[in-house]
Tab-separated table of C-alpha atoms and ligand atoms in Angstrom:
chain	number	residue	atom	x	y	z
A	93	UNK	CA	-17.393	12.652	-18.198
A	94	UNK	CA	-19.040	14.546	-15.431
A	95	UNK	CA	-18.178	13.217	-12.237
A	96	UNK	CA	-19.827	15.593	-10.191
A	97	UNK	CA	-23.302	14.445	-11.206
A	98	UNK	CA	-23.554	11.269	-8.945
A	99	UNK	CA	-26.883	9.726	-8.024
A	100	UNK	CA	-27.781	10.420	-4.206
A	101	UNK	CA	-26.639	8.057	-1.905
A	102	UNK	CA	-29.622	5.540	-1.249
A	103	UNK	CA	-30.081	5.259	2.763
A	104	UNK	CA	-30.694	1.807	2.700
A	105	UNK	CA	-29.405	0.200	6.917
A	106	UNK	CA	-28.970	-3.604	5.088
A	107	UNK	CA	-25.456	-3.625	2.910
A	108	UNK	CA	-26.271	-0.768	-0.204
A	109	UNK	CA	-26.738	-2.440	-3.890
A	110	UNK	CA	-25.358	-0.664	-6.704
A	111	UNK	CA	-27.474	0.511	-9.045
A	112	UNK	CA	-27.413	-1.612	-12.202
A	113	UNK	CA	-24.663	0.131	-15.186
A	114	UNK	CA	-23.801	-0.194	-18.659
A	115	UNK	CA	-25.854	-3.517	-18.738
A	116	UNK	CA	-26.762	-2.760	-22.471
A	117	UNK	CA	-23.574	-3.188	-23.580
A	118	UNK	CA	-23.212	-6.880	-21.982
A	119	UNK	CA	-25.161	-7.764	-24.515
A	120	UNK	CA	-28.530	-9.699	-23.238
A	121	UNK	CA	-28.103	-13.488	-22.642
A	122	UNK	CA	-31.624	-13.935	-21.440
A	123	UNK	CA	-33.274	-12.696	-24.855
A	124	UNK	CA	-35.900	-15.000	-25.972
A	125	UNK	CA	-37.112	-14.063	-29.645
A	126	UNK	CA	-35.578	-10.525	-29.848
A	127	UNK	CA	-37.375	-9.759	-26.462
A	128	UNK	CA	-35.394	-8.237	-23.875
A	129	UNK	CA	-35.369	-9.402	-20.614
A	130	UNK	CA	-32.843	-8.807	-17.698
A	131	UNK	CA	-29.270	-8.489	-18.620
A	132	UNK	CA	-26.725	-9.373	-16.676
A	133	UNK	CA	-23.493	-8.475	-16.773
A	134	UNK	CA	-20.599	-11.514	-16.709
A	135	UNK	CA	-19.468	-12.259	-13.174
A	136	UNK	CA	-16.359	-10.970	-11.861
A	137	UNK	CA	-14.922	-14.305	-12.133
A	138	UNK	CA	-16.232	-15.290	-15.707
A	139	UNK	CA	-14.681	-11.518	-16.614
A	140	UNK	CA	-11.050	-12.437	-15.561
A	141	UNK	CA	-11.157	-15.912	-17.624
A	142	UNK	CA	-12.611	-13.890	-20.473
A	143	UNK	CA	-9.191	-11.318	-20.354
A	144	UNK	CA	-7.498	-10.435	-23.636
A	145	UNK	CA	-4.132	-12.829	-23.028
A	146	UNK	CA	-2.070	-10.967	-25.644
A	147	UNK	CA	-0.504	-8.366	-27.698
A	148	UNK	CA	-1.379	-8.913	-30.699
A	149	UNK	CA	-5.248	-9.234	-29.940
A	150	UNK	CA	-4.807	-6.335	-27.766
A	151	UNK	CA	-3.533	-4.369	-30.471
A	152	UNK	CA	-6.315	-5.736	-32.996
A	153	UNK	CA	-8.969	-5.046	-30.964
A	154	UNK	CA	-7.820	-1.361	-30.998
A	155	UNK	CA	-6.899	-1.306	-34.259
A	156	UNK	CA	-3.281	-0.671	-33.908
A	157	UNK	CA	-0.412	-1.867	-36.381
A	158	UNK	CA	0.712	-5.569	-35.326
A	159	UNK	CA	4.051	-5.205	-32.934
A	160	UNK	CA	7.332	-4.823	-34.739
A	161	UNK	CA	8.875	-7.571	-32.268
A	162	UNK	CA	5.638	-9.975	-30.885
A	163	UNK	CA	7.922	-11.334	-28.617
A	164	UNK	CA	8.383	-8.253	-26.272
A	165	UNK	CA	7.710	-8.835	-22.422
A	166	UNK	CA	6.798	-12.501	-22.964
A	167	UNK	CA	7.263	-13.464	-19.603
A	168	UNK	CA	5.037	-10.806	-18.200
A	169	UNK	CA	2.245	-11.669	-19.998
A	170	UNK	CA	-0.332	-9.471	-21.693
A	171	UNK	CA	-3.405	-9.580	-19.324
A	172	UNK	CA	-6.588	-6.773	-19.817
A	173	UNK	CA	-10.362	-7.675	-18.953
A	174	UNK	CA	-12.471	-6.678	-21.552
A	175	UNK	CA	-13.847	-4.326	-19.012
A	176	UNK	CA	-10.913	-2.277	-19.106
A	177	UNK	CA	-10.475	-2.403	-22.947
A	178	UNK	CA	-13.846	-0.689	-22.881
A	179	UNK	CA	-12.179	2.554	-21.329
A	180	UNK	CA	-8.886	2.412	-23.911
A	181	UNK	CA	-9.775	4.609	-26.893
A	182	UNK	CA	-9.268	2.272	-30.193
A	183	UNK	CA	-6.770	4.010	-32.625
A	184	UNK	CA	-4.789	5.740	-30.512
A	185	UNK	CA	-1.129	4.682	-29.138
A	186	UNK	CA	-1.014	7.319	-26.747
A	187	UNK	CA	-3.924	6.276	-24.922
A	188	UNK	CA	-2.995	6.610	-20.724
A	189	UNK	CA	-4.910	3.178	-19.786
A	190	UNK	CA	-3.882	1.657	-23.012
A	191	UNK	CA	0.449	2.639	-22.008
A	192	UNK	CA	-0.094	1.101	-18.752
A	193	UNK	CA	-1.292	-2.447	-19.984
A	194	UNK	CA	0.487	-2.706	-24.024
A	195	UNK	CA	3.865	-4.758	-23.869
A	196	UNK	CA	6.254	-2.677	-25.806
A	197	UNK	CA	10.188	-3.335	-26.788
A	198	UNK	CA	11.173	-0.320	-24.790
A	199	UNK	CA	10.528	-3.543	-21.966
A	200	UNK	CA	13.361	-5.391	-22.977
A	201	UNK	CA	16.298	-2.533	-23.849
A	202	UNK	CA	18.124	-2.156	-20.358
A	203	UNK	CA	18.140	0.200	-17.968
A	204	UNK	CA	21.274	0.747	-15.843
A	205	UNK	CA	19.393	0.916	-12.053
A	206	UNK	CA	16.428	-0.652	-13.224
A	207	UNK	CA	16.390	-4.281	-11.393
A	208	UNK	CA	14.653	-7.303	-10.466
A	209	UNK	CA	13.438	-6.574	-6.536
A	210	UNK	CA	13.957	-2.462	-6.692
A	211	UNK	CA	12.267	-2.198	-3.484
A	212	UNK	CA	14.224	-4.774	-1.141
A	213	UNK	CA	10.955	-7.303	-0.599
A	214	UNK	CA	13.080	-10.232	-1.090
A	215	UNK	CA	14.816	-9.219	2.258
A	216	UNK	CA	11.917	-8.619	4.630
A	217	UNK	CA	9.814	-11.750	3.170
A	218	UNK	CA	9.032	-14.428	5.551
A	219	UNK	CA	7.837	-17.902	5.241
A	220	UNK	CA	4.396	-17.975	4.378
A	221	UNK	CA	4.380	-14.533	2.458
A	222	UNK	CA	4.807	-11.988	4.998
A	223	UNK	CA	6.547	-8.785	4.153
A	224	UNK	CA	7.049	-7.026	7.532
A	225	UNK	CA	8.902	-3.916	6.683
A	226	UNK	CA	6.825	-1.153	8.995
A	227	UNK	CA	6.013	-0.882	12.481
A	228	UNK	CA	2.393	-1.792	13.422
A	229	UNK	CA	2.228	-3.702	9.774
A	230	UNK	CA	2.118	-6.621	8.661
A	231	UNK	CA	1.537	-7.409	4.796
A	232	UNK	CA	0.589	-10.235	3.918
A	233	UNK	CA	1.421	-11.525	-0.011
A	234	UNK	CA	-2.073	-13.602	-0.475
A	235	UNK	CA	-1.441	-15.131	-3.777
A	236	UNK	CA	0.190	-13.891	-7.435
A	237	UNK	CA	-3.205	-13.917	-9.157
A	238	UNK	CA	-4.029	-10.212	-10.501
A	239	UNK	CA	-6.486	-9.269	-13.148
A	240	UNK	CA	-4.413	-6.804	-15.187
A	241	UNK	CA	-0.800	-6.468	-15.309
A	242	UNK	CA	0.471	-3.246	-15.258
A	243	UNK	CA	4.124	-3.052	-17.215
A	244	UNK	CA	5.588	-0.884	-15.155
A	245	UNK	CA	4.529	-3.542	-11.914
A	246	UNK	CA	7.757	-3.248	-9.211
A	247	UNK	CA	6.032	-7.115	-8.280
A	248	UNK	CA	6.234	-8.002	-11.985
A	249	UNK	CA	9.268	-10.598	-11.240
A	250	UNK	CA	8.236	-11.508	-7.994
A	251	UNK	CA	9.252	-15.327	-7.144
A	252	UNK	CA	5.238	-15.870	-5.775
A	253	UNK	CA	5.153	-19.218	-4.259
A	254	UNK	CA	1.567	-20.766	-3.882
A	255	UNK	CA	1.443	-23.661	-1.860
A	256	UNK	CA	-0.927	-26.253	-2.208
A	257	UNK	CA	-3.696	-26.667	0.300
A	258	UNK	CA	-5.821	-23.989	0.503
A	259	UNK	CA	-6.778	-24.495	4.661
A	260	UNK	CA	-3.087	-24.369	5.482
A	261	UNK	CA	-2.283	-21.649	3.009
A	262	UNK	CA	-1.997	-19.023	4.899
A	263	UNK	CA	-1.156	-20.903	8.368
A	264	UNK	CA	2.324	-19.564	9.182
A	265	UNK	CA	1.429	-16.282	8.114
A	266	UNK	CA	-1.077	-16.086	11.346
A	267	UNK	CA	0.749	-17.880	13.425
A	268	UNK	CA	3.547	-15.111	13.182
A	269	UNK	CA	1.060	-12.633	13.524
A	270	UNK	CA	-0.315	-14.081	16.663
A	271	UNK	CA	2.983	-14.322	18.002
A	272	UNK	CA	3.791	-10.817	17.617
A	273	UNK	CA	1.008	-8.126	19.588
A	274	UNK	CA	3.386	-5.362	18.173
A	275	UNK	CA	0.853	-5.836	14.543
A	276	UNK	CA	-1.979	-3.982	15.247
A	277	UNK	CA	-2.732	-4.229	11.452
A	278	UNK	CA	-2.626	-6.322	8.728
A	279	UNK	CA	-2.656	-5.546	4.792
A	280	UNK	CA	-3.774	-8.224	2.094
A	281	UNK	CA	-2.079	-7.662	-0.379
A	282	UNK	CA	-0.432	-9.460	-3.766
A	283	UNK	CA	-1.131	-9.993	-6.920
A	284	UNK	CA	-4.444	-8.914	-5.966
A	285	UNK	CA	-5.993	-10.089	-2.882
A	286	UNK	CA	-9.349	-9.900	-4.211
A	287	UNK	CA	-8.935	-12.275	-6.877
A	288	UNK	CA	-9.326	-14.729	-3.981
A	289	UNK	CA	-12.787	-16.570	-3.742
A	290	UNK	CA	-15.370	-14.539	-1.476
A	291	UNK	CA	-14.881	-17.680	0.924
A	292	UNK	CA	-11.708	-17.963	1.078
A	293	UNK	CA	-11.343	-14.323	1.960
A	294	UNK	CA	-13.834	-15.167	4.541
A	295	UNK	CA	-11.702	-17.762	6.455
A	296	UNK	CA	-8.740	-15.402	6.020
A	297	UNK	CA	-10.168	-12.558	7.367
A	298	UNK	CA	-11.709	-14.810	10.328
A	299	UNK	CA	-8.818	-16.515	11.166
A	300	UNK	CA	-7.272	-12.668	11.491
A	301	UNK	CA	-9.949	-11.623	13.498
A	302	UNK	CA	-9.420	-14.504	16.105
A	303	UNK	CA	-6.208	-12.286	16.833
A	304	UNK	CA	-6.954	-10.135	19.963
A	305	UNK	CA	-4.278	-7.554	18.954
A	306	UNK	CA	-5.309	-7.294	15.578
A	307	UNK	CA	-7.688	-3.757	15.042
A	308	UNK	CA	-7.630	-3.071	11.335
A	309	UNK	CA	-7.434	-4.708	7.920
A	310	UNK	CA	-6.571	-2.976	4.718
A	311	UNK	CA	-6.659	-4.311	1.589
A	312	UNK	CA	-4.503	-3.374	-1.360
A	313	UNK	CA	-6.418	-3.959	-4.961
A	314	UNK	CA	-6.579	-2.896	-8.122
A	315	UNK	CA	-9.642	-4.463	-8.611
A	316	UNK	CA	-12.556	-2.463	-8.113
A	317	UNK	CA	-11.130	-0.441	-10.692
A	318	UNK	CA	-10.537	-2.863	-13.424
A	319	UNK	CA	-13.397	-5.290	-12.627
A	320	UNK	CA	-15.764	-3.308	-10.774
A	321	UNK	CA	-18.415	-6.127	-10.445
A	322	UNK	CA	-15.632	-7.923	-7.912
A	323	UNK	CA	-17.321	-5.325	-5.140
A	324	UNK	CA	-19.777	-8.170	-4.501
A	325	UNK	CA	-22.669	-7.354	-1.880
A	326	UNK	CA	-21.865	-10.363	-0.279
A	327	UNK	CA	-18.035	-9.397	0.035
A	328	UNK	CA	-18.682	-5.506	1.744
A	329	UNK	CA	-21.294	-7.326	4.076
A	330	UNK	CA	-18.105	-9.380	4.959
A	331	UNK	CA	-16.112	-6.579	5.754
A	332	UNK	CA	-18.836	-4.489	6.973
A	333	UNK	CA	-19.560	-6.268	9.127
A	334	UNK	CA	-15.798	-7.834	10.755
A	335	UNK	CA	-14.542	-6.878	14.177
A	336	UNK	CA	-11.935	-5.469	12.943
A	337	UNK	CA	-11.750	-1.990	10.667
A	338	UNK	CA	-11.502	-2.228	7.302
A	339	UNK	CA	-9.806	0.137	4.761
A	340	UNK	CA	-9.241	-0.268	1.240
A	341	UNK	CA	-6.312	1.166	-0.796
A	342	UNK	CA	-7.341	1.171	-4.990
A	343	UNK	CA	-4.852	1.728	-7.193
A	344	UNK	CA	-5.964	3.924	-10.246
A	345	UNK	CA	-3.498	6.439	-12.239
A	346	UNK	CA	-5.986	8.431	-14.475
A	347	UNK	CA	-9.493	9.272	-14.563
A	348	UNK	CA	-9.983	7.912	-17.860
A	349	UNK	CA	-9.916	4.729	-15.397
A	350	UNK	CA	-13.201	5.957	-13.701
A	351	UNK	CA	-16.463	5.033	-15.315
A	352	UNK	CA	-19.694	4.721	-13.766
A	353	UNK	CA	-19.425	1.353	-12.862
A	354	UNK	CA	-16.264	1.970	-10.818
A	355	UNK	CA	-17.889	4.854	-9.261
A	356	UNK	CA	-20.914	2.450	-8.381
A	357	UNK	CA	-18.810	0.292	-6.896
A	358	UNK	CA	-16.500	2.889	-4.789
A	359	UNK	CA	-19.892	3.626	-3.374
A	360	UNK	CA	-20.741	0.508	-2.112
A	361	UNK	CA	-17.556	0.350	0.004
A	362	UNK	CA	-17.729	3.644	1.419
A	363	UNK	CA	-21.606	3.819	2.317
A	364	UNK	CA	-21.074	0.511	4.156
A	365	UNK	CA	-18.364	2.310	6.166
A	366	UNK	CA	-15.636	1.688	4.668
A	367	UNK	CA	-13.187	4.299	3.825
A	368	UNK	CA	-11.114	4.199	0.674
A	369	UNK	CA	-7.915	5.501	-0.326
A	370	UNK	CA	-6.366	5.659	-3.564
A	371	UNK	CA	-2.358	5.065	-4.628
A	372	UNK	CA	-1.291	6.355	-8.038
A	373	UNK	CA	2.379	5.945	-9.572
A	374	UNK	CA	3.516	8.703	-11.560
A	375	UNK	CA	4.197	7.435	-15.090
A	376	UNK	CA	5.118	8.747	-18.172
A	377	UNK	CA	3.030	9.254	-21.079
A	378	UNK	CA	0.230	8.609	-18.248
A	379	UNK	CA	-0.390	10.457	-15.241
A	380	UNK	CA	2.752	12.978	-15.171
A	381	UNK	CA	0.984	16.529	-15.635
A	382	UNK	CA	-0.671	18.838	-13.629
A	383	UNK	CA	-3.830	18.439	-15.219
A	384	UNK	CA	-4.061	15.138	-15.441
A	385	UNK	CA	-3.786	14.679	-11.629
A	386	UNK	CA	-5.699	17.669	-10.741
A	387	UNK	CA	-8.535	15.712	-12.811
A	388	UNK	CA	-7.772	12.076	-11.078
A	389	UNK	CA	-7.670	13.905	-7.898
A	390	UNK	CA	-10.893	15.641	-7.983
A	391	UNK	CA	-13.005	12.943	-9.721
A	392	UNK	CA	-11.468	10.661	-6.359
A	393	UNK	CA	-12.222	13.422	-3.785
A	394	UNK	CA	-15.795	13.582	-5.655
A	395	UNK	CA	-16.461	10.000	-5.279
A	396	UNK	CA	-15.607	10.589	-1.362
A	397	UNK	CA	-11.795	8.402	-2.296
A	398	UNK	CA	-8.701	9.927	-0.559
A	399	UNK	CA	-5.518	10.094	-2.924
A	400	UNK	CA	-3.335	9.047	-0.669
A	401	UNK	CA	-0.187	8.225	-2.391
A	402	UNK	CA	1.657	9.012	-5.512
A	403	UNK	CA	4.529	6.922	-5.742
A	404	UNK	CA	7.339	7.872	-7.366
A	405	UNK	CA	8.053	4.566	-9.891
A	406	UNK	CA	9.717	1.779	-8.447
A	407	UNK	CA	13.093	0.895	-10.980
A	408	UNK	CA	11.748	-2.601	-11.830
A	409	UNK	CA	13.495	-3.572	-14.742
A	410	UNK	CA	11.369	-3.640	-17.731
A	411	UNK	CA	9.700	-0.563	-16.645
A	412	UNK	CA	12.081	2.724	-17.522
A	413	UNK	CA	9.952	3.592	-20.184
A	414	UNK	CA	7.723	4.881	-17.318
A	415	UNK	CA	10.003	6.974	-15.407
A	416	UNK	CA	9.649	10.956	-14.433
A	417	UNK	CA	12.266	13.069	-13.424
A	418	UNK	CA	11.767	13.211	-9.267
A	419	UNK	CA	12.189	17.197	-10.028
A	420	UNK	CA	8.897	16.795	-12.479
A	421	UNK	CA	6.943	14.908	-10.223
A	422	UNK	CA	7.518	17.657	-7.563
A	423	UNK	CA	7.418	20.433	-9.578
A	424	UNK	CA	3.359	18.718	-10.321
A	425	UNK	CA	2.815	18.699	-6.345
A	426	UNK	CA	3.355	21.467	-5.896
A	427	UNK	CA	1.057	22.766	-8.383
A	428	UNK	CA	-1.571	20.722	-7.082
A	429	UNK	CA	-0.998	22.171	-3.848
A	430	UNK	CA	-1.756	25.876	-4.539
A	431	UNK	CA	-5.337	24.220	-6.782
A	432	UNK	CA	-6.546	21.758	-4.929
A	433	UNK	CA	-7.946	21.514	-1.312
A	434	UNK	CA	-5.193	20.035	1.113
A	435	UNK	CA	-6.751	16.248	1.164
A	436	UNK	CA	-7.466	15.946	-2.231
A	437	UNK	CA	-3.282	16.480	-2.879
A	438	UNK	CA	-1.517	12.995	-2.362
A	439	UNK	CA	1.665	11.886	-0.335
A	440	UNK	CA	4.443	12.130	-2.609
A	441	UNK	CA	6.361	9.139	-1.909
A	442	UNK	CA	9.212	6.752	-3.046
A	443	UNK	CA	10.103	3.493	-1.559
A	444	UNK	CA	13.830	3.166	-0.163
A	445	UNK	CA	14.613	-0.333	0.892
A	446	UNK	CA	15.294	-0.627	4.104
A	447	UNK	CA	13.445	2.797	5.150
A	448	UNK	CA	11.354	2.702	8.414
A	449	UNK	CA	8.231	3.947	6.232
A	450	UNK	CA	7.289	5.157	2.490
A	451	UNK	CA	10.100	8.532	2.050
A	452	UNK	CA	8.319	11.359	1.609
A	453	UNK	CA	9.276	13.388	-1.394
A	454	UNK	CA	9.637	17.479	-1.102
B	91	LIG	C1	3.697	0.269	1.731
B	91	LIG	C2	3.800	-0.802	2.705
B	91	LIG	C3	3.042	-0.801	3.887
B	91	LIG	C4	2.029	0.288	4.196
B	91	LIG	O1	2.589	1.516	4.385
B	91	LIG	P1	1.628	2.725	4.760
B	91	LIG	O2	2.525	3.900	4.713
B	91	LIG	O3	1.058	2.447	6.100
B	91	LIG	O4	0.564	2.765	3.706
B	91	LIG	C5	3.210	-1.821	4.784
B	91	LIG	N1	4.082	-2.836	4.550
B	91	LIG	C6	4.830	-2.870	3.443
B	91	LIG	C7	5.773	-4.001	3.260
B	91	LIG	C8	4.705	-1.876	2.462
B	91	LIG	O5	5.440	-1.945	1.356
B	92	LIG	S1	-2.587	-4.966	-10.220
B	92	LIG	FE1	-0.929	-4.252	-8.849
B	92	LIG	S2	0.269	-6.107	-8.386
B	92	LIG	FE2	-1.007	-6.560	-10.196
B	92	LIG	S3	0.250	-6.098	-11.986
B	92	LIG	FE3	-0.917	-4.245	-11.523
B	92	LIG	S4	0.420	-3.043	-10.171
B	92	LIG	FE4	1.202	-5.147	-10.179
């Protein structure tokens, strides 16, 4: 992969359009008599219903042995668009995308410290889904809906409510952020918060914006990574153009997670002016050498994305598979340190419950 070798940026002053990727291999649903004509790509929407939904088709689309216990992790469900299968190599267990998504029986063996809220959310959650743990932040738990699950998820047993009505959804939330001028920012967050409609986010994001005190937005989402096509023109006009500023926080642990598509789509956020910042856990068998970071974090930095955190796992249980030594994990910082320029090295950080902010590590 060379990531250095980006097209230029276009300098288009309407909302930039990313320039049309891997169509070929969408096949072409407009051929008439062998011709081609335009392909399309699916939607983001008809690529989440079109997910692999479990193991063992995972597995036989990759063409590894069946699972010694099919069972494993059943009530985490296996969940992988077909646009992230793309990026697994087939034959090969050890594949970093491929750990992060394949339900295993290591799940289900237990873990003393490994539990089912490891990071205290329970505690700080309020009545219509507000986690208010930080000063300045509020972070708001729009739905449960994601479009991958990741094993080693610290939400993976979170008790998501979604109530009914869709206008009233989200009602209490803003009404305690209204009452309180201390939030000068609010996080969407989930699940994923972009598996919500584009007009639905719309109305959210308005009804925020009604809130004088309110100055920034960020939203938390694995998406652009997984389904890149969910970075819909009409969704950065959106945010381009809101009152308020808008940051986005991806989540993406190696760069065997970065195609063109994803880079196409990173682009459209931050030539509309909006700056994005990437989180990363460190995971085993993933993300948890030097190189493999020093790679992430350049191909990021290249794509003008900030690494900002690397989290240091959360002890979910189901998840210990995934764990590095803390020692490890800052014995790799520092190495990154002395290689890389200073903002291309992320924030080492765990999450303590009941901490005033993300702990630093080292
Ligand atoms: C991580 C987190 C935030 C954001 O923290 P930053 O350090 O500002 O990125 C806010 N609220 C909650 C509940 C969080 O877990
Ligand atoms: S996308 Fe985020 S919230 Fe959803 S399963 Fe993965 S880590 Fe958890």
């Amino acid at each position: 992969m060379s990531h250095s070798q980006r097209p230029q940026p276009s300098r288009s002053h309407s909302v930039s359009h990313r320039p049309s990727s891997n169509a070929a291999i969408w096949g072409n649903p407009g051929a008439v008599n062998g011709q081609a004509t335009v392909s399309t790509k699916p939607s983001w929407q008809q690529a989440m219903q079109s997910a692999i939904r479990s193991q063992a088709e995972l597995r036989q689309r990759l063409n590894l042995p069946p699972a010694v216990d099919a069972h494993a992790a059943e009530d985490f469900p296996t969940l992988v668009p077909l646009e992230l299968l793309e990026r697994i190599r087939a034959d090969d267990p050890s594949d970093p995308i491929l750990r992060q998504v394949l339900a295993t029986e290591q799940e289900l063996e237990p873990a003393e410290g490994f539990v089912s809220d490891p990071v205290g959310d329970l505690q700080a959650l309020s009545a219509g889904g507000l986690l208010r743990k930080y000063q300045g932040r509020a972070l708001l738990i729009t739905n449960g809906t994601c479009a991958v699950h990741c094993r080693y998820c610290f939400r993976r047993e979170f008790p998501y409510t979604e109530t009914a009505g869709v206008r009233d959804r989200y009602a209490s939330a803003i009404e305690q952020i209204a009452a309180d001028p201390s939030i000068d920012e609010v996080l969407l967050s989930g699940g994923d918060p972009l598996t919500l409609s584009d007009s639905l986010l719309a109305q959210l994001i308005h009804c925020i914006e009604s809130i004088q005190h309110v100055k920034r937005i960020r939203i938390h989402t694995r998406l652009p990574i997984v389904i890149p096509q969910r970075v819909t023109d009409q969704l950065v006009e959106m945010l381009a153009t809101s009152r308020l500023a808008c940051w986005f926080v991806v989540h993406c642990n190696c760069v065997q997670e970065l195609d063109q598509a994803v880079f196409a789509a990173l682009r459209q956020l931050t030539e509309n002016g909006i700056p994005v910042l990437n989180q990363a856990v460190l995971l085993a068998g993933v993300n948890d050498s030097t190189e493999a970071l020093t790679e992430l974090c350049l191909a990021l930095v290249n794509a003008n994305v900030q690494p900002y955190y690397l989290h240091q796992l959360d002890q979910v249980r189901g998840a210990s598979h995934f764990l590095v030594p803390q020692s490890h994990g800052e014995a790799i910082i520092e190495e990154l340190r002395r290689k890389l320029p200073g903002y291309a090295v992320p924030k080492f950080v765990k999450e303590v419950p009941g901490a005033p902010s993300k702990t630093p590590i080292a």
